[in-house]
Short mmCIF file of C-alpha atoms and ligand atoms in Angstrom, two decimals:
data_model
loop_
_atom_site.label_atom_id
_atom_site.label_comp_id
_atom_site.label_asym_id
_atom_site.label_seq_id
_atom_site.Cartn_x
_atom_site.Cartn_y
_atom_site.Cartn_z
CA UNK A 10 -157.00 137.70 -27.53
CA UNK A 11 -153.41 138.49 -28.13
CA UNK A 12 -152.86 137.93 -24.44
CA UNK A 13 -153.96 134.31 -24.77
CA UNK A 14 -151.69 133.63 -27.71
CA UNK A 15 -148.66 134.23 -25.52
CA UNK A 16 -147.05 131.08 -24.27
CA UNK A 17 -143.76 130.75 -22.54
CA UNK A 18 -142.60 127.44 -24.02
CA UNK A 19 -139.89 127.04 -21.42
CA UNK A 20 -142.41 127.27 -18.61
CA UNK A 21 -144.54 124.72 -20.42
CA UNK A 22 -141.56 122.38 -20.64
CA UNK A 23 -140.97 122.91 -16.92
CA UNK A 24 -144.57 121.92 -16.23
CA UNK A 25 -144.04 118.70 -18.15
CA UNK A 26 -141.11 117.84 -15.92
CA UNK A 27 -142.95 118.98 -12.80
CA UNK A 28 -145.75 116.55 -13.60
CA UNK A 29 -143.97 113.49 -14.95
CA UNK A 30 -143.03 110.39 -13.03
CA UNK A 31 -139.33 110.63 -13.84
CA UNK A 32 -137.80 113.95 -12.82
CA UNK A 33 -137.55 114.93 -9.19
CA UNK A 34 -135.24 117.92 -9.24
CA UNK A 35 -135.92 120.51 -11.88
CA UNK A 36 -133.68 123.54 -12.30
CA UNK A 37 -135.14 126.37 -14.34
CA UNK A 38 -133.57 129.60 -15.47
CA UNK A 39 -129.97 130.51 -15.67
CA UNK A 40 -130.72 134.08 -16.77
CA UNK A 41 -132.80 137.09 -15.79
CA UNK A 42 -136.44 137.63 -16.74
CA UNK A 43 -137.13 134.14 -18.01
CA UNK A 44 -140.22 133.76 -15.83
CA UNK A 45 -138.59 131.93 -12.92
CA UNK A 46 -140.48 133.57 -10.09
CA UNK A 47 -143.74 133.41 -11.98
CA UNK A 48 -143.30 129.71 -12.63
CA UNK A 49 -142.55 128.94 -8.99
CA UNK A 50 -145.58 130.82 -7.71
CA UNK A 51 -147.96 129.52 -10.35
CA UNK A 52 -146.84 125.91 -9.96
CA UNK A 53 -147.29 125.95 -6.19
CA UNK A 54 -150.61 127.74 -6.47
CA UNK A 55 -151.91 125.04 -8.78
CA UNK A 56 -150.56 122.23 -6.63
CA UNK A 57 -152.19 123.69 -3.53
CA UNK A 58 -155.45 124.34 -5.28
CA UNK A 59 -155.84 120.96 -6.98
CA UNK A 60 -154.45 118.88 -4.10
CA UNK A 61 -156.31 119.94 -0.93
CA UNK A 62 -154.45 119.59 2.34
CA UNK A 63 -150.96 119.44 0.82
CA UNK A 64 -147.93 121.27 2.23
CA UNK A 65 -145.23 122.97 0.17
CA UNK A 66 -142.23 125.14 0.88
CA UNK A 67 -140.64 128.16 -0.76
CA UNK A 68 -137.07 128.57 0.37
CA UNK A 69 -134.63 131.41 -0.12
CA UNK A 70 -131.41 132.46 1.42
CA UNK A 71 -133.16 135.09 3.41
CA UNK A 72 -136.61 134.98 4.94
CA UNK A 73 -137.27 138.66 4.47
CA UNK A 74 -136.51 138.35 0.76
CA UNK A 75 -138.85 135.40 0.35
CA UNK A 76 -141.70 137.13 2.09
CA UNK A 77 -141.38 140.27 0.08
CA UNK A 78 -140.52 139.16 -3.43
CA UNK A 79 -142.46 135.90 -3.49
CA UNK A 80 -145.54 137.57 -2.05
CA UNK A 81 -145.53 140.21 -4.77
CA UNK A 82 -145.25 137.71 -7.62
CA UNK A 83 -147.73 135.38 -5.93
CA UNK A 84 -150.21 138.23 -5.80
CA UNK A 85 -149.72 138.97 -9.51
CA UNK A 86 -150.16 135.33 -10.48
CA UNK A 87 -153.29 134.98 -8.34
CA UNK A 88 -154.72 138.11 -9.91
CA UNK A 89 -154.06 136.89 -13.44
CA UNK A 90 -155.97 133.70 -12.66
CA UNK A 91 -158.71 135.51 -10.75
CA UNK A 92 -157.84 133.29 -7.80
CA UNK A 93 -158.73 134.41 -4.28
CA UNK A 94 -159.15 131.25 -2.21
CA UNK A 95 -156.04 131.80 -0.05
CA UNK A 96 -154.60 134.26 2.39
CA UNK A 97 -151.10 135.33 3.19
CA UNK A 98 -149.78 134.91 6.73
CA UNK A 99 -146.42 135.72 8.24
CA UNK A 100 -145.34 132.11 7.61
CA UNK A 101 -146.55 131.74 4.05
CA UNK A 102 -149.88 131.19 2.33
CA UNK A 103 -152.87 129.27 3.62
CA UNK A 104 -155.46 128.03 1.14
CA UNK A 105 -159.14 127.69 1.92
CA UNK A 106 -158.92 123.97 1.12
CA UNK A 107 -156.32 123.39 3.84
CA UNK A 108 -153.23 123.40 1.63
CA UNK A 109 -150.32 125.57 2.64
CA UNK A 110 -147.09 127.07 1.37
CA UNK A 111 -144.46 127.74 4.01
CA UNK A 112 -141.61 130.25 3.72
CA UNK A 113 -138.29 128.70 4.65
CA UNK A 114 -135.24 130.59 5.70
CA UNK A 115 -132.35 128.74 4.05
CA UNK A 116 -129.59 130.94 5.44
CA UNK A 117 -126.56 128.85 6.33
CA UNK A 118 -125.40 129.12 9.94
CA UNK A 119 -122.10 127.18 10.06
CA UNK A 120 -121.81 127.50 13.83
CA UNK A 121 -125.41 127.31 15.01
CA UNK A 122 -126.78 124.78 12.55
CA UNK A 123 -124.07 123.36 10.26
CA UNK A 124 -126.20 120.44 9.05
CA UNK A 125 -129.53 122.27 8.59
CA UNK A 126 -131.04 120.23 11.37
CA UNK A 127 -133.78 122.81 11.69
CA UNK A 128 -135.20 121.58 8.38
CA UNK A 129 -135.12 117.97 9.45
CA UNK A 130 -138.37 117.82 11.36
CA UNK A 131 -140.72 119.08 8.67
CA UNK A 132 -142.50 117.00 6.05
CA UNK A 133 -143.56 118.44 2.72
CA UNK A 134 -145.35 117.35 -0.41
CA UNK A 135 -142.79 119.25 -2.50
CA UNK A 136 -141.24 122.66 -2.80
CA UNK A 137 -139.35 125.42 -4.54
CA UNK A 138 -135.92 126.92 -3.92
CA UNK A 139 -135.91 130.45 -5.31
CA UNK A 140 -132.71 132.33 -6.21
CA UNK A 141 -130.84 129.12 -5.49
CA UNK A 142 -127.47 130.65 -6.38
CA UNK A 143 -127.37 132.16 -2.91
CA UNK A 144 -128.43 128.97 -1.17
CA UNK A 145 -125.98 126.55 0.40
CA UNK A 146 -125.93 123.14 -1.28
CA UNK A 147 -126.59 121.34 2.01
CA UNK A 148 -129.99 123.03 2.18
CA UNK A 149 -130.82 121.34 -1.13
CA UNK A 150 -129.46 118.02 0.11
CA UNK A 151 -131.55 118.13 3.28
CA UNK A 152 -134.70 119.32 1.51
CA UNK A 153 -134.41 116.40 -0.90
CA UNK A 154 -135.12 114.15 2.09
CA UNK A 155 -138.07 116.25 3.30
CA UNK A 156 -140.29 116.07 0.21
CA UNK A 157 -142.62 113.31 -0.88
CA UNK A 158 -143.75 112.97 2.72
CA UNK A 159 -147.09 114.67 2.94
CA UNK A 160 -150.06 113.12 1.13
CA UNK A 161 -147.97 112.11 -1.90
CA UNK A 162 -149.09 108.52 -1.34
CA UNK A 163 -152.73 109.51 -0.99
CA UNK A 164 -152.73 111.47 -4.23
CA UNK A 165 -150.21 109.24 -5.96
CA UNK A 166 -147.99 112.19 -6.88
CA UNK A 167 -144.21 112.08 -7.12
CA UNK A 168 -142.07 114.36 -4.98
CA UNK A 169 -140.53 117.33 -6.76
CA UNK A 170 -138.23 120.21 -6.00
CA UNK A 171 -138.16 123.16 -8.37
CA UNK A 172 -134.92 125.10 -8.29
CA UNK A 173 -134.83 128.53 -9.93
CA UNK A 174 -131.54 130.33 -10.37
CA UNK A 175 -129.25 132.64 -12.27
CA UNK A 176 -125.93 131.23 -13.52
CA UNK A 177 -123.65 130.52 -10.62
CA UNK A 178 -120.51 128.45 -10.39
CA UNK A 179 -121.37 126.49 -7.33
CA UNK A 180 -123.46 123.34 -6.74
CA UNK A 181 -125.92 124.52 -9.38
CA UNK A 182 -123.20 124.41 -12.00
CA UNK A 183 -121.95 120.98 -11.00
CA UNK A 184 -125.33 119.43 -10.22
CA UNK A 185 -127.36 120.80 -13.11
CA UNK A 186 -125.66 122.96 -15.70
CA UNK A 187 -122.48 121.10 -16.47
CA UNK A 188 -124.02 117.61 -16.62
CA UNK A 189 -126.85 119.02 -18.76
CA UNK A 190 -124.39 120.56 -21.19
CA UNK A 191 -122.46 117.30 -21.39
CA UNK A 192 -125.64 115.21 -21.73
CA UNK A 193 -124.80 113.43 -18.52
CA UNK A 194 -127.64 114.55 -16.27
CA UNK A 195 -128.84 111.87 -13.93
CA UNK A 196 -132.29 110.55 -14.69
CA UNK A 197 -134.04 112.36 -11.86
CA UNK A 198 -132.54 115.73 -12.71
CA UNK A 199 -133.58 118.24 -15.33
CA UNK A 200 -132.33 121.64 -16.38
CA UNK A 201 -134.28 124.11 -18.49
CA UNK A 202 -132.37 127.14 -19.71
CA UNK A 203 -134.80 130.06 -19.88
CA UNK A 204 -133.71 133.46 -21.13
CA UNK A 205 -135.56 136.71 -21.21
CA UNK A 206 -136.04 136.16 -24.96
CA UNK A 207 -138.02 133.02 -24.12
CA UNK A 208 -140.49 135.00 -22.05
CA UNK A 209 -143.09 136.83 -24.16
CA UNK A 210 -144.25 138.76 -21.08
CA UNK A 211 -140.95 140.43 -20.48
CA UNK A 212 -141.30 144.09 -21.34
CA UNK A 213 -139.12 145.81 -23.93
CA UNK A 214 -137.81 148.06 -21.18
CA UNK A 215 -136.69 145.12 -19.12
CA UNK A 216 -134.98 143.43 -22.06
CA UNK A 217 -133.30 146.69 -22.98
CA UNK A 218 -132.15 147.16 -19.40
CA UNK A 219 -130.44 143.76 -19.47
CA UNK A 220 -129.05 144.32 -22.95
CA UNK A 221 -127.49 147.63 -22.10
CA UNK A 222 -126.02 146.55 -18.77
CA UNK A 223 -122.62 148.16 -18.49
CA UNK A 224 -121.09 145.47 -16.33
CA UNK A 225 -119.98 142.78 -18.75
CA UNK A 226 -120.14 139.96 -16.20
CA UNK A 227 -123.73 140.78 -15.28
CA UNK A 228 -124.72 141.11 -18.91
CA UNK A 229 -123.14 137.78 -19.84
CA UNK A 230 -124.85 136.02 -16.96
CA UNK A 231 -128.26 137.61 -16.88
CA UNK A 232 -128.86 138.54 -20.52
CA UNK A 233 -127.05 135.74 -22.36
CA UNK A 234 -127.44 133.16 -19.61
CA UNK A 235 -123.74 132.43 -19.83
CA UNK A 236 -122.59 130.07 -17.07
CA UNK A 237 -119.04 129.97 -18.25
CA UNK A 238 -118.30 133.63 -18.20
CA UNK A 239 -115.28 134.02 -16.07
CA UNK A 240 -116.34 136.28 -13.28
CA UNK A 241 -112.81 137.03 -12.42
CA UNK A 242 -109.86 137.08 -14.78
CA UNK A 243 -107.49 137.18 -11.80
CA UNK A 244 -108.55 133.69 -10.62
CA UNK A 245 -105.59 131.33 -10.79
CA UNK A 246 -107.60 128.15 -11.30
CA UNK A 247 -110.07 127.44 -14.00
CA UNK A 248 -113.39 126.54 -12.33
CA UNK A 249 -113.87 123.37 -14.35
CA UNK A 250 -110.40 122.29 -13.30
CA UNK A 251 -111.31 122.94 -9.66
CA UNK A 252 -114.39 120.76 -9.98
CA UNK A 253 -112.29 118.05 -11.61
CA UNK A 254 -109.89 117.61 -8.69
CA UNK A 255 -112.44 115.39 -6.94
CA UNK A 256 -112.73 113.01 -9.87
CA UNK A 257 -109.21 112.96 -11.30
CA UNK A 258 -108.86 109.24 -10.83
CA UNK A 259 -106.06 109.09 -13.38
CA UNK A 260 -103.78 110.83 -10.86
CA UNK A 261 -102.08 107.98 -9.05
CA UNK A 262 -100.86 107.95 -5.49
CA UNK A 263 -97.20 107.04 -5.76
CA UNK A 264 -94.24 108.15 -3.73
CA UNK A 265 -93.60 109.24 -0.18
CA UNK A 266 -96.46 110.18 2.10
CA UNK A 267 -96.61 113.78 3.25
CA UNK A 268 -98.75 115.66 5.74
CA UNK A 269 -99.82 119.27 5.73
CA UNK A 270 -101.60 120.71 8.76
CA UNK A 271 -103.40 124.01 9.05
CA UNK A 272 -103.77 124.58 12.74
CA UNK A 273 -106.90 126.06 14.28
CA UNK A 274 -106.67 129.29 16.15
CA UNK A 275 -109.06 129.87 19.03
CA UNK A 276 -112.30 128.74 17.45
CA UNK A 277 -111.99 130.94 14.39
CA UNK A 278 -110.65 128.33 12.02
CA UNK A 279 -110.59 124.62 11.53
CA UNK A 280 -107.78 122.22 12.24
CA UNK A 281 -107.33 120.56 8.87
CA UNK A 282 -104.75 117.99 7.87
CA UNK A 283 -104.23 116.49 4.46
CA UNK A 284 -102.13 113.50 3.56
CA UNK A 285 -100.58 113.60 0.12
CA UNK A 286 -99.08 110.69 -1.71
CA UNK A 287 -97.79 112.07 -4.97
CA UNK A 288 -100.47 114.44 -6.17
CA UNK A 289 -103.31 112.69 -4.39
CA UNK A 290 -104.37 114.43 -1.19
CA UNK A 291 -106.77 112.88 1.32
CA UNK A 292 -108.26 114.95 4.12
CA UNK A 293 -107.51 112.93 7.23
CA UNK A 294 -108.22 115.38 10.04
CA UNK A 295 -110.90 118.04 10.03
CA UNK A 296 -112.02 119.55 13.33
CA UNK A 297 -113.18 122.75 14.88
CA UNK A 298 -110.55 124.34 17.11
CA UNK A 299 -108.74 121.86 19.36
CA UNK A 300 -106.33 122.72 22.16
CA UNK A 301 -102.61 122.66 21.35
CA UNK A 302 -101.97 119.45 23.20
CA UNK A 303 -104.69 117.63 21.30
CA UNK A 304 -103.41 118.91 17.98
CA UNK A 305 -100.02 117.56 18.86
CA UNK A 306 -101.44 114.17 19.79
CA UNK A 307 -103.58 114.01 16.66
CA UNK A 308 -100.66 114.87 14.43
CA UNK A 309 -98.33 112.46 16.16
CA UNK A 310 -100.87 109.66 15.75
CA UNK A 311 -101.47 110.58 12.11
CA UNK A 312 -97.74 110.36 11.40
CA UNK A 313 -97.61 106.91 12.94
CA UNK A 314 -100.78 105.63 11.35
CA UNK A 315 -99.90 106.92 7.89
CA UNK A 316 -96.18 106.18 8.22
CA UNK A 317 -95.05 109.70 7.47
CA UNK A 318 -91.72 110.87 8.83
CA UNK A 319 -91.17 114.23 10.48
CA UNK A 320 -89.34 115.87 7.61
CA UNK A 321 -92.34 115.16 5.40
CA UNK A 322 -94.74 117.10 7.60
CA UNK A 323 -95.46 120.79 7.20
CA UNK A 324 -97.53 122.95 9.56
CA UNK A 325 -98.32 126.65 9.53
CA UNK A 326 -96.36 128.98 11.70
CA UNK A 327 -98.90 131.73 12.38
CA UNK A 328 -99.19 130.99 16.05
CA UNK A 329 -99.37 127.36 16.96
CA UNK A 330 -96.84 126.18 14.43
CA UNK A 331 -93.99 127.55 16.47
CA UNK A 332 -95.29 125.80 19.54
CA UNK A 333 -95.77 122.55 17.69
CA UNK A 334 -92.34 122.40 16.24
CA UNK A 335 -90.79 122.48 19.67
CA UNK A 336 -92.71 119.33 20.58
CA UNK A 337 -92.67 117.59 17.24
CA UNK A 338 -89.09 118.35 16.36
CA UNK A 339 -88.14 117.96 12.77
CA UNK A 340 -91.40 118.95 11.15
CA UNK A 341 -91.32 121.82 8.67
CA UNK A 342 -92.72 125.10 9.79
CA UNK A 343 -94.31 126.96 6.91
CA UNK A 344 -93.41 130.63 6.82
CA UNK A 345 -95.55 131.95 4.00
CA UNK A 346 -94.08 135.42 4.17
CA UNK A 347 -90.54 134.17 3.68
CA UNK A 348 -88.68 134.84 0.47
CA UNK A 349 -89.74 132.67 -2.45
CA UNK A 350 -87.33 130.16 -3.92
CA UNK A 351 -88.08 131.76 -7.26
CA UNK A 352 -87.71 135.54 -7.37
CA UNK A 353 -90.67 136.01 -9.66
CA UNK A 354 -92.99 135.55 -6.66
CA UNK A 355 -93.38 138.02 -3.84
CA UNK A 356 -93.07 135.32 -1.18
CA UNK A 357 -92.97 131.61 -0.54
CA UNK A 358 -96.71 131.24 -0.11
CA UNK A 359 -97.38 132.83 -3.48
CA UNK A 360 -94.95 130.49 -5.17
CA UNK A 361 -96.64 127.52 -3.54
CA UNK A 362 -100.09 128.80 -4.51
CA UNK A 363 -99.07 129.19 -8.15
CA UNK A 364 -97.67 125.67 -8.11
CA UNK A 365 -100.96 124.36 -6.72
CA UNK A 366 -102.89 126.21 -9.43
CA UNK A 367 -100.60 124.77 -12.08
CA UNK A 368 -101.20 121.20 -10.90
CA UNK A 369 -104.94 121.81 -10.70
CA UNK A 370 -105.18 123.40 -14.14
CA UNK A 371 -103.12 120.56 -15.63
CA UNK A 372 -105.56 118.06 -14.09
CA UNK A 373 -102.60 116.66 -12.21
CA UNK A 374 -104.01 116.89 -8.70
CA UNK A 375 -106.65 114.93 -6.87
CA UNK A 376 -108.41 115.49 -3.54
CA UNK A 377 -110.27 112.77 -1.68
CA UNK A 378 -112.77 114.10 0.85
CA UNK A 379 -116.42 114.22 1.86
CA UNK A 380 -119.08 115.99 -0.14
CA UNK A 381 -119.29 118.82 2.42
CA UNK A 382 -115.56 119.34 2.33
CA UNK A 383 -115.73 119.33 -1.46
CA UNK A 384 -118.02 122.36 -1.54
CA UNK A 385 -115.81 124.27 0.83
CA UNK A 386 -112.65 123.40 -1.00
CA UNK A 387 -114.17 124.55 -4.29
CA UNK A 388 -115.19 127.86 -2.80
CA UNK A 389 -111.77 128.36 -1.25
CA UNK A 390 -109.86 127.48 -4.42
CA UNK A 391 -111.99 129.96 -6.32
CA UNK A 392 -110.53 132.61 -4.01
CA UNK A 393 -107.05 131.88 -5.21
CA UNK A 394 -106.56 135.12 -7.09
CA UNK A 395 -103.64 137.12 -8.26
CA UNK A 396 -103.28 140.55 -6.69
CA UNK A 397 -102.81 143.45 -9.04
CA UNK A 398 -99.29 143.17 -10.29
CA UNK A 399 -96.97 145.39 -8.37
CA UNK A 400 -95.51 147.64 -11.01
CA UNK A 401 -92.37 148.34 -8.98
CA UNK A 402 -91.18 144.85 -8.36
CA UNK A 403 -93.17 143.08 -11.09
CA UNK A 404 -93.50 140.14 -8.73
CA UNK A 405 -96.51 137.92 -8.61
CA UNK A 406 -98.65 138.11 -5.49
CA UNK A 407 -101.96 136.84 -4.11
CA UNK A 408 -104.94 138.76 -2.79
CA UNK A 409 -104.80 139.07 0.98
CA UNK A 410 -106.18 136.53 3.38
CA UNK A 411 -108.57 139.17 4.68
CA UNK A 412 -110.01 139.60 1.19
CA UNK A 413 -110.48 135.84 0.97
CA UNK A 414 -112.13 135.70 4.37
CA UNK A 415 -114.48 138.51 3.47
CA UNK A 416 -115.58 136.66 0.33
CA UNK A 417 -115.90 133.27 2.02
CA UNK A 418 -117.19 134.28 5.43
CA UNK A 419 -114.61 131.99 6.95
CA UNK A 420 -110.92 131.34 6.90
CA UNK A 421 -109.51 129.50 3.84
CA UNK A 422 -108.26 126.58 5.92
CA UNK A 423 -108.31 123.86 3.27
CA UNK A 424 -106.71 126.19 0.77
CA UNK A 425 -103.89 127.02 3.19
CA UNK A 426 -103.35 123.33 3.84
CA UNK A 427 -103.12 122.59 0.09
CA UNK A 428 -100.82 125.55 -0.51
CA UNK A 429 -98.47 124.37 2.23
CA UNK A 430 -98.29 120.92 0.67
CA UNK A 431 -96.63 122.52 -2.32
CA UNK A 432 -93.54 123.14 -0.24
CA UNK A 433 -92.63 119.61 -1.26
CA UNK A 434 -93.18 120.41 -4.94
CA UNK A 435 -91.53 123.74 -5.58
CA UNK A 436 -88.01 124.09 -6.79
CA UNK A 437 -85.36 126.73 -6.88
CA UNK A 438 -84.81 127.95 -10.42
CA UNK A 439 -81.28 129.13 -9.69
CA UNK A 440 -78.54 127.55 -7.75
CA UNK A 441 -77.81 129.05 -4.39
CA UNK A 442 -81.13 130.91 -3.89
CA UNK A 443 -81.87 131.30 -0.21
CA UNK A 444 -84.92 129.92 1.51
CA UNK A 445 -86.08 129.64 5.09
CA UNK A 446 -87.46 126.21 4.63
CA UNK A 447 -84.89 123.46 4.40
CA UNK A 448 -83.89 122.36 0.98
CA UNK A 449 -86.74 120.68 -0.82
CA UNK A 450 -84.92 119.30 -3.82
N1 ADP B 181 -146.71 132.78 -17.59
C1 ADP B 181 -146.69 134.12 -17.44
N2 ADP B 181 -147.82 134.86 -17.62
C2 ADP B 181 -147.81 136.19 -17.49
N3 ADP B 181 -146.73 136.91 -17.16
C3 ADP B 181 -145.58 136.26 -16.96
C4 ADP B 181 -145.50 134.84 -17.08
N4 ADP B 181 -144.23 134.46 -16.83
C5 ADP B 181 -143.55 135.59 -16.54
N5 ADP B 181 -144.35 136.67 -16.64
C6 ADP B 181 -143.92 138.09 -16.42
O1 ADP B 181 -142.64 138.25 -17.03
C7 ADP B 181 -141.79 139.06 -16.23
C8 ADP B 181 -140.53 138.31 -15.82
O2 ADP B 181 -140.93 137.15 -15.07
P1 ADP B 181 -140.24 136.75 -13.68
O3 ADP B 181 -140.92 135.53 -13.22
O4 ADP B 181 -140.21 137.91 -12.75
O5 ADP B 181 -138.79 136.44 -14.21
P2 ADP B 181 -137.47 136.01 -13.40
O6 ADP B 181 -137.91 135.62 -12.03
O7 ADP B 181 -136.94 134.88 -14.21
O8 ADP B 181 -136.57 137.19 -13.44
C9 ADP B 181 -142.61 139.51 -15.04
O9 ADP B 181 -143.17 140.76 -15.32
C10 ADP B 181 -143.69 138.45 -14.95
O10 ADP B 181 -144.84 138.96 -14.36
MG1 MG B 182 -137.33 136.36 -10.16
#
C-alpha cells in the first residue's frame, strides 16, 4: 500500500513533457539519485510496449557503460512492472511486438569520425542520452536529426529526446540549465531539476552517502544539484563570461586589423588563425595540419584579403614560426617563454593569458566562429588556470600545456591563438622594461 503512495513528482512532470506536443528535448536531473536512469528505462519500455514496431536509442559516451548500467536498471524496472515481453541482445533490447531499443556508442572520435557520420544513417522514433555530461554536443545535434523518423507519422507521435545528466558546465549548461534559470528556454526545450530529495525511492543510505561526501565539489553538484559551483578556483575566466564571448555584440570592431596564427605541427594540432579588430576576433582559418608552404600562402593571402600589415601579425615560434618569419619578414614571432613586460608574471605568455582573461571577465571580448569552434573554444578557455603560486618568486604562472592537453585530449590551439593576440594589448608597467617582442605601445 505504502509502496503505491510513493510518487516521484519530478518524473511525473517529465512524463508530461515526454508526451506533449510542444517539447522535443527534455533534460532531466542535474543531481544524483533523482531517478534519472529509472525514468529513461521506464519511458522507453512504455514507448516500446504501447507502440509496436517502433525503434529507440539509448546513447552514452561508452558502449560498455550503456550495456551494463542501463541493462541493470532496465531489468529492475521490468521486474517492478512484472513485464517480460522483451529480451536483451548485445545491441539492445528487442520486444516481442517488434519494437526495439538500440545501444549507441556516443564516444567522440575527432580523427575517425569528427561529425558523427556513423549516426547519420539510422532512423529512430525517439531516444535517450544517458549521463549526457560526458557526451559531446555534436552527438546531440546529430541525434536531433535522427528522431521522428520511424513510425511517428503512423502513430501521430512527436519526436522526443530525453537527456539525463548531472550538472556540467558544457553544452548542457548553455542549452538547458542557464536558459531555464533565466526563463529563456526555447519552446521545444525543457529542463526538470530532480534531486535525490525529490525521489521517494532513494534509500536513506544513499542520501546519507551524498550528504556526507567529503569532496565539496562533488557534494555541491550531486547532492545540492548546484550547476554554478566553481569546480576550480584556479580558473582565470568565469564560465558565464566564457559563454558570453560569443554573444557580446556590444563589443565593437574598431581599430587596426590584427592576425594571430597558431601553426599546426605534424598532424597533432590545428592551424588556426584569428583576425582581431579591436576586441572582436573572427576565426578565419581553421585546418588540420598543412605543410609549411601552404601555411605561408594561406597567411599571405589572409593578410592581403583582410588588409593586415606584417607588423600586426603574430605567429607562434615553437617550430614553424621561426621558419615562417624568414619568409614573411616583419611578422611578430611569439616567444611565450620570454620575459614578461610586467615582472609580476613568470613569462610573456602568462601576462598575455591574464590579459585575455581580464577582457573576457569584463565582457570586453567577442569571438565570431562556428558552433563547433565555439564548443572547443569554451573547453580550452576553461583550461586557462593559474598554477600554484611559486612561493619563491611570487610570480603568476599558468598550468602547463601538457596539463591542458591531458584535460582536453587535444592541443589548446584556439586558446594559444587568442593568448598570442594579446601581444597587441599588453603594456609595460615601467619604463625601460626589456622584452623580446618589439615595442607594443
Ligand atoms: N519511479 C520509481 N519507482 C521505483 N523506484 C525508483 C523510481 N525512480 C527511481 N527509483 C529508485 O531510486 C533510486 C535512484 O534512482 P536512479 O534512477 O538510479 O537515479 P539516478 O540515475 O538519478 O542516479 C534507484 O534505487 C531506483 O531504483
Ligand atoms: Mg543513473
